[in-house]
Tab-separated table of C-alpha atoms in Angstrom:
chain	number	residue	atom	x	y	z
S	1	MET	CA	-10.582	24.663	47.189
S	2	GLU	CA	-11.278	25.432	50.825
S	3	GLU	CA	-12.858	28.755	49.938
S	4	SER	CA	-15.310	27.129	47.522
S	5	GLU	CA	-16.159	24.301	49.919
S	6	ARG	CA	-17.599	26.803	52.351
S	7	THR	CA	-17.904	30.499	51.643
S	8	SER	CA	-17.169	32.456	54.826
S	9	ILE	CA	-19.905	34.659	56.195
S	10	ASP	CA	-19.107	38.291	56.728
S	11	PRO	CA	-21.555	40.148	58.988
S	12	GLU	CA	-21.810	42.836	56.319
S	13	ARG	CA	-22.420	40.281	53.568
S	14	LYS	CA	-25.503	38.283	54.342
S	15	ALA	CA	-26.395	36.497	51.117
S	16	ASN	CA	-29.813	34.830	51.247
S	17	HIS	CA	-29.163	32.391	48.378
S	18	LEU	CA	-27.322	29.079	48.851
S	19	CYS	CA	-25.989	26.974	45.977
S	20	VAL	CA	-25.006	23.360	46.736
S	21	LEU	CA	-22.615	21.572	44.354
S	22	VAL	CA	-22.433	17.757	44.348
S	23	HIS	CA	-19.580	15.842	42.651
S	24	GLY	CA	-19.767	12.465	40.940
S	25	LEU	CA	-18.491	8.900	41.200
S	26	TRP	CA	-14.911	8.607	42.514
S	27	GLY	CA	-15.021	12.399	42.782
S	28	ASN	CA	-14.074	15.010	45.316
S	29	PRO	CA	-14.665	18.756	45.769
S	30	ASN	CA	-11.657	19.570	43.575
S	31	HIS	CA	-13.552	18.261	40.544
S	32	LEU	CA	-16.003	21.138	40.954
S	33	GLU	CA	-13.375	23.808	41.489
S	34	TYR	CA	-13.941	25.500	38.127
S	35	LEU	CA	-17.717	25.552	38.650
S	36	ALA	CA	-17.340	26.979	42.152
S	37	LYS	CA	-14.818	29.641	41.110
S	38	SER	CA	-16.920	30.644	38.095
S	39	LEU	CA	-19.972	30.992	40.329
S	40	ARG	CA	-18.028	33.152	42.757
S	41	GLN	CA	-16.644	35.396	40.001
S	42	LYS	CA	-20.163	35.898	38.674
S	43	HIS	CA	-21.889	36.313	42.043
S	44	PRO	CA	-20.026	37.873	45.020
S	45	GLU	CA	-20.363	36.785	48.626
S	46	ASP	CA	-23.090	39.292	49.391
S	47	LYS	CA	-25.273	37.626	46.749
S	48	LEU	CA	-24.514	33.927	47.000
S	49	ASN	CA	-23.292	31.324	49.474
S	50	ILE	CA	-21.605	28.257	47.971
S	51	LEU	CA	-21.387	24.799	49.506
S	52	VAL	CA	-19.378	22.096	47.710
S	53	ALA	CA	-20.461	18.873	49.380
S	54	LYS	CA	-17.507	16.807	50.559
S	55	SER	CA	-19.028	13.978	52.606
S	56	ASN	CA	-19.056	11.597	49.621
S	57	SER	CA	-15.468	12.112	48.513
S	58	GLY	CA	-13.493	9.337	46.840
S	59	SER	CA	-14.655	5.764	47.330
S	60	TYR	CA	-17.552	6.963	49.508
S	61	THR	CA	-19.471	7.345	46.240
S	62	TYR	CA	-19.593	3.532	46.129
S	63	ASP	CA	-22.109	3.650	48.959
S	64	GLY	CA	-25.194	4.318	46.871
S	65	ILE	CA	-27.549	7.150	46.008
S	66	GLU	CA	-29.576	6.864	49.211
S	67	THR	CA	-26.559	7.011	51.528
S	68	GLY	CA	-24.917	9.750	49.465
S	69	GLY	CA	-28.143	11.736	49.407
S	70	GLU	CA	-28.514	11.533	53.169
S	71	ARG	CA	-24.941	12.748	53.661
S	72	VAL	CA	-25.487	15.733	51.343
S	73	THR	CA	-28.761	16.508	53.112
S	74	GLN	CA	-26.966	16.503	56.473
S	75	GLU	CA	-24.294	18.878	55.131
S	76	THR	CA	-26.909	21.183	53.662
S	77	GLU	CA	-29.080	21.241	56.777
S	78	SER	CA	-26.077	21.906	58.997
S	79	LEU	CA	-25.107	24.933	56.925
S	80	LEU	CA	-28.695	26.207	56.720
S	81	GLN	CA	-28.978	26.019	60.507
S	82	GLU	CA	-25.569	27.621	60.975
S	83	LEU	CA	-26.429	30.528	58.694
S	84	GLN	CA	-29.734	31.005	60.443
S	85	GLY	CA	-27.933	31.088	63.773
S	86	ASP	CA	-25.522	33.696	62.376
S	87	GLY	CA	-28.453	35.931	61.486
S	88	ALA	CA	-28.176	35.216	57.760
S	89	PRO	CA	-31.093	32.868	57.002
S	90	ILE	CA	-31.323	31.404	53.526
S	91	ALA	CA	-34.369	32.278	51.448
S	92	LYS	CA	-33.378	30.713	48.105
S	93	LEU	CA	-31.754	27.382	47.249
S	94	SER	CA	-30.025	26.102	44.114
S	95	VAL	CA	-28.565	22.626	43.621
S	96	VAL	CA	-26.094	21.448	40.979
S	97	GLY	CA	-25.078	17.838	40.399
S	98	TYR	CA	-22.310	16.458	38.224
S	99	SER	CA	-22.457	12.861	36.956
S	100	LEU	CA	-23.630	10.582	39.807
S	101	GLY	CA	-23.911	13.766	41.879
S	102	GLY	CA	-27.002	14.682	39.877
S	103	LEU	CA	-28.796	11.574	41.154
S	104	ILE	CA	-27.556	12.124	44.696
S	105	ALA	CA	-28.789	15.719	44.443
S	106	ARG	CA	-32.229	14.550	43.285
S	107	TYR	CA	-32.429	12.300	46.348
S	108	ALA	CA	-31.253	15.054	48.691
S	109	ILE	CA	-33.821	17.606	47.535
S	110	GLY	CA	-36.550	15.036	48.170
S	111	LEU	CA	-35.407	14.736	51.766
S	112	LEU	CA	-35.206	18.524	52.168
S	113	TYR	CA	-38.727	18.803	50.755
S	114	SER	CA	-40.069	16.125	53.099
S	115	LYS	CA	-38.571	17.904	56.105
S	116	GLY	CA	-40.359	21.138	55.270
S	117	TRP	CA	-37.412	23.241	54.110
S	118	PHE	CA	-39.174	24.227	50.900
S	119	ASP	CA	-41.971	25.765	52.940
S	120	LYS	CA	-39.561	28.519	53.987
S	121	ILE	CA	-36.926	28.421	51.224
S	122	GLN	CA	-37.680	28.995	47.551
S	123	PRO	CA	-36.097	26.416	45.200
S	124	ILE	CA	-34.568	28.356	42.303
S	125	ASN	CA	-32.111	26.440	40.096
S	126	PHE	CA	-31.608	22.693	39.687
S	127	THR	CA	-28.984	21.674	37.123
S	128	THR	CA	-27.226	18.451	36.220
S	129	PHE	CA	-24.118	18.022	34.096
S	130	ALA	CA	-23.624	14.626	32.429
S	131	SER	CA	-25.816	12.830	34.983
S	132	PRO	CA	-27.091	9.309	34.151
S	133	HIS	CA	-30.759	9.858	34.977
S	134	LEU	CA	-31.769	6.553	33.340
S	135	GLY	CA	-28.822	4.576	34.673
S	136	VAL	CA	-25.917	3.286	32.597
S	137	ARG	CA	-27.235	-0.036	31.341
S	138	THR	CA	-26.148	-0.512	27.713
S	139	PRO	CA	-29.236	-0.674	25.449
S	140	LEU	CA	-27.570	-2.923	22.845
S	141	ARG	CA	-27.714	-6.588	21.917
S	142	GLY	CA	-24.573	-8.672	21.862
S	143	TYR	CA	-22.350	-10.593	24.230
S	144	HIS	CA	-20.099	-7.588	24.921
S	145	SER	CA	-23.026	-5.428	26.038
S	146	GLN	CA	-24.550	-8.194	28.129
S	147	LEU	CA	-21.141	-8.858	29.680
S	148	TRP	CA	-20.714	-5.180	30.538
S	149	ASN	CA	-24.201	-4.914	32.017
S	150	ALA	CA	-23.563	-7.974	34.174
S	151	PHE	CA	-19.954	-7.199	35.097
S	152	GLY	CA	-20.244	-3.442	35.634
S	153	SER	CA	-23.273	-3.736	37.889
S	154	ARG	CA	-21.352	-5.898	40.329
S	155	THR	CA	-18.134	-3.909	40.643
S	156	LEU	CA	-19.315	-0.661	42.208
S	157	SER	CA	-21.085	-1.898	45.333
S	158	ALA	CA	-24.477	-0.274	45.962
S	159	SER	CA	-23.899	2.495	43.407
S	160	GLY	CA	-23.170	-0.061	40.677
S	161	ARG	CA	-26.350	-2.005	41.315
S	162	GLN	CA	-28.360	1.196	41.302
S	163	LEU	CA	-26.777	2.617	38.133
S	164	PHE	CA	-27.470	-0.643	36.287
S	165	THR	CA	-31.001	-0.759	37.803
S	166	ILE	CA	-30.642	-4.253	39.267
S	167	ASP	CA	-31.218	-3.085	42.841
S	168	THR	CA	-34.402	-3.291	44.878
S	169	PHE	CA	-34.901	-0.117	46.871
S	170	ARG	CA	-36.271	-0.693	50.351
S	171	ASP	CA	-39.728	-2.294	50.222
S	172	THR	CA	-40.735	-0.882	46.813
S	173	ASN	CA	-39.452	-3.884	44.805
S	174	ARG	CA	-38.224	-1.305	42.302
S	175	PRO	CA	-34.844	0.201	41.455
S	176	ILE	CA	-34.076	3.453	43.212
S	177	LEU	CA	-33.917	5.302	39.882
S	178	SER	CA	-37.501	4.247	39.189
S	179	VAL	CA	-38.587	5.540	42.597
S	180	LEU	CA	-36.698	8.808	42.048
S	181	ALA	CA	-38.770	9.343	38.888
S	182	ASP	CA	-42.132	8.327	40.328
S	183	PRO	CA	-44.570	11.271	40.011
S	184	ASP	CA	-46.000	10.418	43.435
S	185	SER	CA	-42.592	10.466	45.119
S	186	ILE	CA	-41.152	13.202	47.294
S	187	PHE	CA	-38.289	13.442	44.799
S	188	ILE	CA	-40.412	14.496	41.826
S	189	ARG	CA	-42.527	16.728	44.067
S	190	ALA	CA	-39.330	18.480	45.156
S	191	LEU	CA	-37.861	18.728	41.662
S	192	SER	CA	-41.049	20.228	40.239
S	193	LEU	CA	-40.835	23.122	42.720
S	194	PHE	CA	-37.564	24.463	41.312
S	195	LYS	CA	-38.097	27.525	39.168
S	196	HIS	CA	-35.431	26.482	36.664
S	197	LYS	CA	-34.585	22.883	35.810
S	198	SER	CA	-31.832	22.306	33.282
S	199	LEU	CA	-29.455	19.591	32.163
S	200	TYR	CA	-26.328	19.488	30.027
S	201	ALA	CA	-25.558	16.310	28.083
S	202	ASN	CA	-22.604	15.372	25.889
S	203	ILE	CA	-23.662	14.191	22.450
S	204	ILE	CA	-20.473	12.153	21.835
S	205	ASN	CA	-17.574	10.459	23.616
S	206	ASP	CA	-19.106	10.356	27.084
S	207	ARG	CA	-18.133	6.819	28.017
S	208	SER	CA	-19.135	7.244	31.651
S	209	ALA	CA	-22.684	8.478	31.056
S	210	PRO	CA	-23.939	8.099	27.454
S	211	TYR	CA	-26.070	10.666	25.690
S	212	TYR	CA	-29.432	8.898	26.000
S	213	THR	CA	-29.282	8.775	29.807
S	214	THR	CA	-27.867	12.252	30.446
S	215	ALA	CA	-30.335	13.858	28.014
S	216	ILE	CA	-33.249	11.686	29.231
S	217	THR	CA	-34.209	10.463	25.780
S	218	SER	CA	-35.028	7.243	23.951
S	219	THR	CA	-33.142	8.099	20.761
S	220	ASP	CA	-29.546	8.920	19.868
S	221	PRO	CA	-29.283	10.984	16.662
S	222	PHE	CA	-25.528	11.419	17.136
S	223	VAL	CA	-24.300	7.876	16.527
S	224	ASP	CA	-23.033	8.994	13.101
S	225	LEU	CA	-22.297	12.720	12.994
S	226	ASP	CA	-21.688	12.553	9.231
S	227	ALA	CA	-25.330	11.586	8.773
S	228	VAL	CA	-26.880	14.590	10.537
S	229	ASN	CA	-26.965	18.368	10.357
S	230	ILE	CA	-26.173	19.980	13.719
S	231	ARG	CA	-27.297	23.503	14.587
S	232	TYR	CA	-25.631	25.560	17.313
S	233	LEU	CA	-26.535	28.583	19.388
S	234	ASP	CA	-24.838	31.567	17.773
S	235	SER	CA	-23.084	32.846	20.884
S	236	TYR	CA	-21.922	29.382	21.958
S	237	SER	CA	-21.025	27.739	18.653
S	238	PRO	CA	-19.736	25.093	18.079
S	239	ASN	CA	-20.303	23.697	21.570
S	240	ILE	CA	-23.939	24.251	22.601
S	241	LEU	CA	-26.645	23.014	20.242
S	242	ASP	CA	-29.785	25.016	19.512
S	243	PRO	CA	-32.359	23.483	21.879
S	244	GLU	CA	-35.215	24.440	19.562
S	245	ASN	CA	-33.818	22.665	16.506
S	246	PRO	CA	-30.660	20.770	17.418
S	247	VAL	CA	-30.343	18.129	14.719
S	248	SER	CA	-31.888	16.754	11.561
S	249	PRO	CA	-30.931	13.862	9.280
S	250	LYS	CA	-29.081	14.523	6.054
S	251	GLN	CA	-30.436	13.182	2.807
S	252	ALA	CA	-29.357	9.620	2.142
S	253	ARG	CA	-26.113	9.376	0.206
S	254	GLU	CA	-25.317	6.978	-2.587
S	255	PRO	CA	-23.434	3.986	-1.132
S	256	LEU	CA	-19.752	3.743	-2.032
S	257	PRO	CA	-18.683	0.959	-4.406
S	258	LEU	CA	-18.020	-2.390	-2.753
S	259	TYR	CA	-14.318	-2.300	-3.571
S	260	THR	CA	-13.947	1.151	-1.964
S	261	ARG	CA	-15.736	0.030	1.205
S	262	LEU	CA	-13.624	-3.129	1.499
S	263	SER	CA	-10.420	-1.213	0.863
S	264	SER	CA	-11.280	1.394	3.477
S	265	SER	CA	-12.216	-1.279	6.035
S	266	GLY	CA	-8.964	-3.120	5.426
S	267	GLN	CA	-6.890	0.019	5.911
S	268	THR	CA	-8.745	0.852	9.111
S	269	PHE	CA	-8.157	-2.652	10.469
S	270	LEU	CA	-4.432	-2.498	9.688
S	271	THR	CA	-4.027	0.815	11.490
S	272	GLN	CA	-5.779	-0.599	14.554
S	273	ILE	CA	-3.666	-3.772	14.843
S	274	PRO	CA	-1.253	-2.159	17.379
S	275	LEU	CA	-4.227	-1.060	19.482
S	276	TYR	CA	-5.813	-4.520	19.410
S	277	THR	CA	-2.486	-6.130	20.299
S	278	ALA	CA	-2.063	-3.822	23.283
S	279	LEU	CA	-5.629	-4.458	24.427
S	280	ILE	CA	-5.176	-8.232	24.247
S	281	ALA	CA	-2.152	-7.909	26.513
S	282	LEU	CA	-3.574	-5.352	28.918
S	283	ILE	CA	-7.216	-6.350	29.300
S	284	PRO	CA	-6.609	-9.524	31.382
S	285	VAL	CA	-4.250	-7.683	33.741
S	286	ALA	CA	-6.523	-4.644	33.997
S	287	THR	CA	-9.584	-6.838	34.532
S	288	VAL	CA	-7.974	-8.705	37.412
S	289	ALA	CA	-6.731	-5.469	39.010
S	290	TRP	CA	-10.132	-3.823	38.547
S	291	THR	CA	-11.979	-6.817	39.990
S	292	VAL	CA	-9.713	-7.081	43.036
S	293	ASN	CA	-9.923	-3.357	43.726
S	294	SER	CA	-13.687	-3.359	43.225
S	295	GLY	CA	-14.036	-6.263	45.642
S	296	ILE	CA	-12.029	-4.413	48.272
S	297	GLN	CA	-13.948	-1.184	47.743
S	298	SER	CA	-17.296	-3.000	47.799
S	299	PHE	CA	-16.374	-4.663	51.099
S	300	ARG	CA	-15.378	-1.319	52.600
S	301	SER	CA	-18.488	0.295	51.181
S	302	ASN	CA	-20.765	-2.298	52.788
S	303	LYS	CA	-19.053	-1.648	56.132
S	304	ARG	CA	-19.523	2.119	55.733
S	305	ILE	CA	-23.178	1.666	54.837
S	306	GLN	CA	-23.706	-0.432	57.986
S	307	LEU	CA	-22.057	2.252	60.120
S	308	HIS	CA	-24.104	4.922	58.355
S	309	GLU	CA	-27.302	2.980	59.085
S	310	GLN	CA	-26.344	2.846	62.765
S	311	GLY	CA	-25.612	6.581	62.905
S	312	LYS	CA	-27.637	8.996	64.954
S	313	GLY	CA	-30.215	11.266	63.387
S	314	LEU	CA	-31.020	9.087	60.366
S	315	ASP	CA	-34.571	8.394	61.501
S	316	SER	CA	-35.555	11.846	60.271
S	317	TYR	CA	-34.539	10.800	56.742
S	318	ARG	CA	-36.362	7.462	56.727
S	319	ILE	CA	-39.683	8.950	55.768
S	320	PRO	CA	-42.327	7.667	53.311
S	321	LEU	CA	-40.937	8.076	49.797
S	322	LEU	CA	-44.225	7.815	47.915
S	323	MET	CA	-47.163	10.065	48.623
S	324	ASN	CA	-49.795	7.479	47.575
S	325	GLY	CA	-49.994	3.993	49.068
S	326	ASN	CA	-49.760	1.522	46.177
S	327	GLY	CA	-47.216	-0.839	47.722
S	328	ALA	CA	-48.815	-4.142	46.674
S	329	ARG	CA	-49.430	-3.025	43.108
S	330	ASP	CA	-45.902	-1.645	42.794
S	331	ALA	CA	-44.389	-4.862	44.156
S	332	VAL	CA	-46.192	-7.050	41.602
S	333	SER	CA	-45.502	-4.741	38.670
S	334	GLY	CA	-41.891	-4.418	39.797
S	335	VAL	CA	-41.365	-8.174	39.534
S	336	PHE	CA	-42.966	-8.256	36.085
S	337	ARG	CA	-40.835	-5.367	34.757
S	338	ARG	CA	-37.648	-6.935	36.064
S	339	VAL	CA	-38.342	-10.296	34.383
S	340	ASN	CA	-39.481	-8.630	31.172
S	341	SER	CA	-36.400	-6.398	30.884
S	342	ALA	CA	-33.875	-9.204	31.434
S	343	GLN	CA	-33.674	-9.778	27.684
S	344	GLY	CA	-31.278	-8.706	24.937
S	345	HIS	CA	-31.699	-5.157	23.714
S	346	ASP	CA	-31.014	-3.234	20.553
S	347	TYR	CA	-33.438	-0.875	18.785
S	348	LEU	CA	-37.196	-1.146	18.741
S	349	PRO	CA	-38.746	-2.303	15.443
S	350	GLU	CA	-39.628	0.518	13.086
S	351	SER	CA	-43.270	1.418	12.603
S	352	ASP	CA	-44.902	3.957	10.386
S	353	GLY	CA	-46.048	7.347	11.576
S	354	GLU	CA	-49.733	6.440	11.727
S	355	GLU	CA	-49.073	3.647	14.212
S	356	GLU	CA	-46.845	5.887	16.341
S	357	THR	CA	-49.379	8.696	16.277
S	358	GLU	CA	-52.175	6.329	17.369
S	359	ALA	CA	-50.016	4.922	20.162
S	360	ALA	CA	-49.123	8.414	21.357
S	361	ALA	CA	-52.775	9.404	21.383
S	362	ASN	CA	-53.583	6.394	23.521
S	363	GLY	CA	-50.763	7.249	25.908
S	364	SER	CA	-48.955	3.970	25.287
S	365	ALA	CA	-45.975	5.188	23.301
S	366	PRO	CA	-42.807	6.133	25.164
S	367	GLU	CA	-42.287	9.874	25.253
S	368	THR	CA	-39.064	11.308	23.880
S	369	THR	CA	-37.096	14.396	24.652
S	370	LEU	CA	-36.270	16.491	21.603
S	371	PRO	CA	-39.681	18.134	21.260
S	372	LYS	CA	-39.627	19.496	17.725
S	373	LEU	CA	-37.607	16.599	16.362
S	374	GLU	CA	-39.652	13.883	17.978
S	375	LEU	CA	-42.993	15.400	16.989
S	376	LYS	CA	-41.748	15.077	13.439
S	377	ARG	CA	-41.313	11.366	14.034
S	378	THR	CA	-44.965	10.875	14.865
S	379	THR	CA	-46.180	12.599	11.701
S	380	SER	CA	-43.739	11.238	9.121
S	381	ARG	CA	-44.047	7.893	7.393
S	382	LYS	CA	-40.711	6.737	8.732
S	383	ALA	CA	-38.874	7.581	11.924
S	384	ASP	CA	-35.868	9.877	11.557
S	385	PHE	CA	-33.953	8.080	14.288
S	386	PRO	CA	-34.563	4.624	15.750
S	387	THR	CA	-35.810	4.239	19.274
S	388	LEU	CA	-33.371	2.577	21.649
S	389	ALA	CA	-34.527	-0.683	23.184
S	390	LEU	CA	-34.614	0.568	26.741
S	391	SER	CA	-36.386	-1.226	29.553
S	392	ASP	CA	-39.986	-0.467	30.451
S	393	GLU	CA	-38.751	1.217	33.620
S	394	GLN	CA	-36.482	3.513	31.597
S	395	PHE	CA	-39.294	4.529	29.239
S	396	GLU	CA	-41.417	5.299	32.295
S	397	MET	CA	-38.576	7.373	33.777
S	398	ILE	CA	-38.326	9.393	30.555
S	399	LYS	CA	-42.044	10.145	30.568
S	400	ASN	CA	-42.155	11.147	34.229
S	401	LEU	CA	-38.975	13.223	34.179
S	402	ASP	CA	-39.995	15.031	30.992
S	403	ASN	CA	-43.300	15.949	32.605
S	404	VAL	CA	-41.353	17.936	35.208
S	405	GLY	CA	-40.179	20.310	32.482
S	406	TRP	CA	-36.440	20.412	31.812
S	407	LYS	CA	-34.451	22.717	29.615
S	408	LYS	CA	-32.073	20.377	27.827
S	409	TYR	CA	-28.791	21.640	26.449
S	410	LEU	CA	-26.816	19.313	24.228
S	411	VAL	CA	-23.060	19.771	24.317
S	412	HIS	CA	-20.619	19.062	21.486
S	413	ILE	CA	-17.068	18.938	22.813
S	414	GLN	CA	-14.748	18.306	19.872
S	415	ASN	CA	-11.179	18.865	21.046
S	416	HIS	CA	-10.912	16.165	23.707
S	417	GLY	CA	-12.084	12.565	23.889
S	418	HIS	CA	-12.853	12.666	27.624
S	419	THR	CA	-15.996	14.752	27.295
S	420	HIS	CA	-17.370	13.567	30.624
S	421	ALA	CA	-14.609	15.461	32.429
S	422	ALA	CA	-14.343	18.320	29.941
S	423	ILE	CA	-17.994	19.389	30.253
S	424	ILE	CA	-17.319	20.985	33.670
S	425	VAL	CA	-13.548	21.549	33.252
S	426	ARG	CA	-12.870	18.932	35.910
S	427	MET	CA	-9.199	19.878	35.944
S	428	PRO	CA	-7.164	22.773	34.507
S	429	LYS	CA	-6.332	21.207	31.163
S	430	PRO	CA	-6.054	23.064	27.820
S	431	GLY	CA	-8.067	20.323	26.124
S	432	PHE	CA	-10.979	21.033	28.479
S	433	ASP	CA	-11.367	24.687	27.448
S	434	GLU	CA	-14.598	23.949	25.572
S	435	GLY	CA	-16.139	23.149	28.932
S	436	LYS	CA	-15.641	26.791	29.849
S	437	VAL	CA	-18.142	27.657	27.108
S	438	VAL	CA	-20.624	25.263	28.726
S	439	VAL	CA	-20.157	26.800	32.165
S	440	ARG	CA	-20.444	30.314	30.701
S	441	HIS	CA	-23.744	29.370	29.051
S	442	TRP	CA	-25.058	27.969	32.322
S	443	LEU	CA	-24.138	31.082	34.293
S	444	ASP	CA	-25.330	33.577	31.672
S	445	GLU	CA	-28.463	31.853	30.415
S	446	GLU	CA	-29.726	29.535	33.152
S	447	PHE	CA	-28.553	30.390	36.657
S	448	GLU	CA	-30.828	32.930	38.351
S	449	ILE	CA	-29.507	34.612	41.449
């Protein structure tokens, strides 16, 4: 992995394009080894420099998006300055983030933009793989979802609070994810400058970062795959969906007889008894171990953050985040949104097409992210797929991020249940081979050298 962490510079090979790769939560540079090697095989050293950021390895990802973003910015600036000193200045920049790394990358490019790097370097490609752009708060009603939202947000130190959007970022009185998606922020200004902006999102089995947040959307058509028709890109079937027409609902089927449904449910329950028994035994032990470890890691993380805050050179990163001064208004609205969103969530009530169309025309309806599919929703009498009961902040994030202009590629990994790892082939595992199709699509169709 050393070669992919920092591509050596040969005097005869002076590539002017740098690609920065950023790993995710609990990650390390090895998780991006397949991405880095695939990039190198496609683009030799005289065409591309590769930096796999390593300053956030392991439990350092507990330290939050801001701290992680500053570390990646420092790594990137150091290499840019080194290459310039070697007589090989960089003219083009690409950034790739995996999982939490996508959010850290979005923060880092805002800092690079604010420091003037984009005045002399052209931003080319920005890509995220399975990144929770809207956070990971569960948009469902029920004690189990509320418990997870409350418990999960308090077990990952600063990163946990930010991913569950219960943090208050600096003096904005808003979560950092909301600030990252503010159209007046340096982060959106930076993102909009990239020539190509793309994301890859798993449609099923991503338990770390669910579909709605990685695809930046307010609906999830893939809850029941038997109820939808899925269309794939010919050269990447059956793993990459057709972005122009990815999914449509099947015609309603006649319900099975009551006896058949009860019989099937009973058989399913019987087959799952061993699993439930094991969970009853393991969950208390695992919960205690997880809580103790999280407490230790959170304590260490807080210490690291304090040391990071005391470090030299950070003043250059503590710049104004928003380009327009609306601090008082944002503070008041931030309090209101936080109180309003602290309720149970499920799906929004259904409304007919005329009401949705009128709301969209008035600019009050939340924007969605499957263009052709969602336009159909506003013109039909009944919605094809229900809208998730996200928070107001999340709906605002969707609208602002969609306005930047992403190419969204939906990924259907079928041969392994750990799709979050498989999407980038996080380790050399036969069950992750479908991720190689995803990486091939990214390199052949999206990444511009």
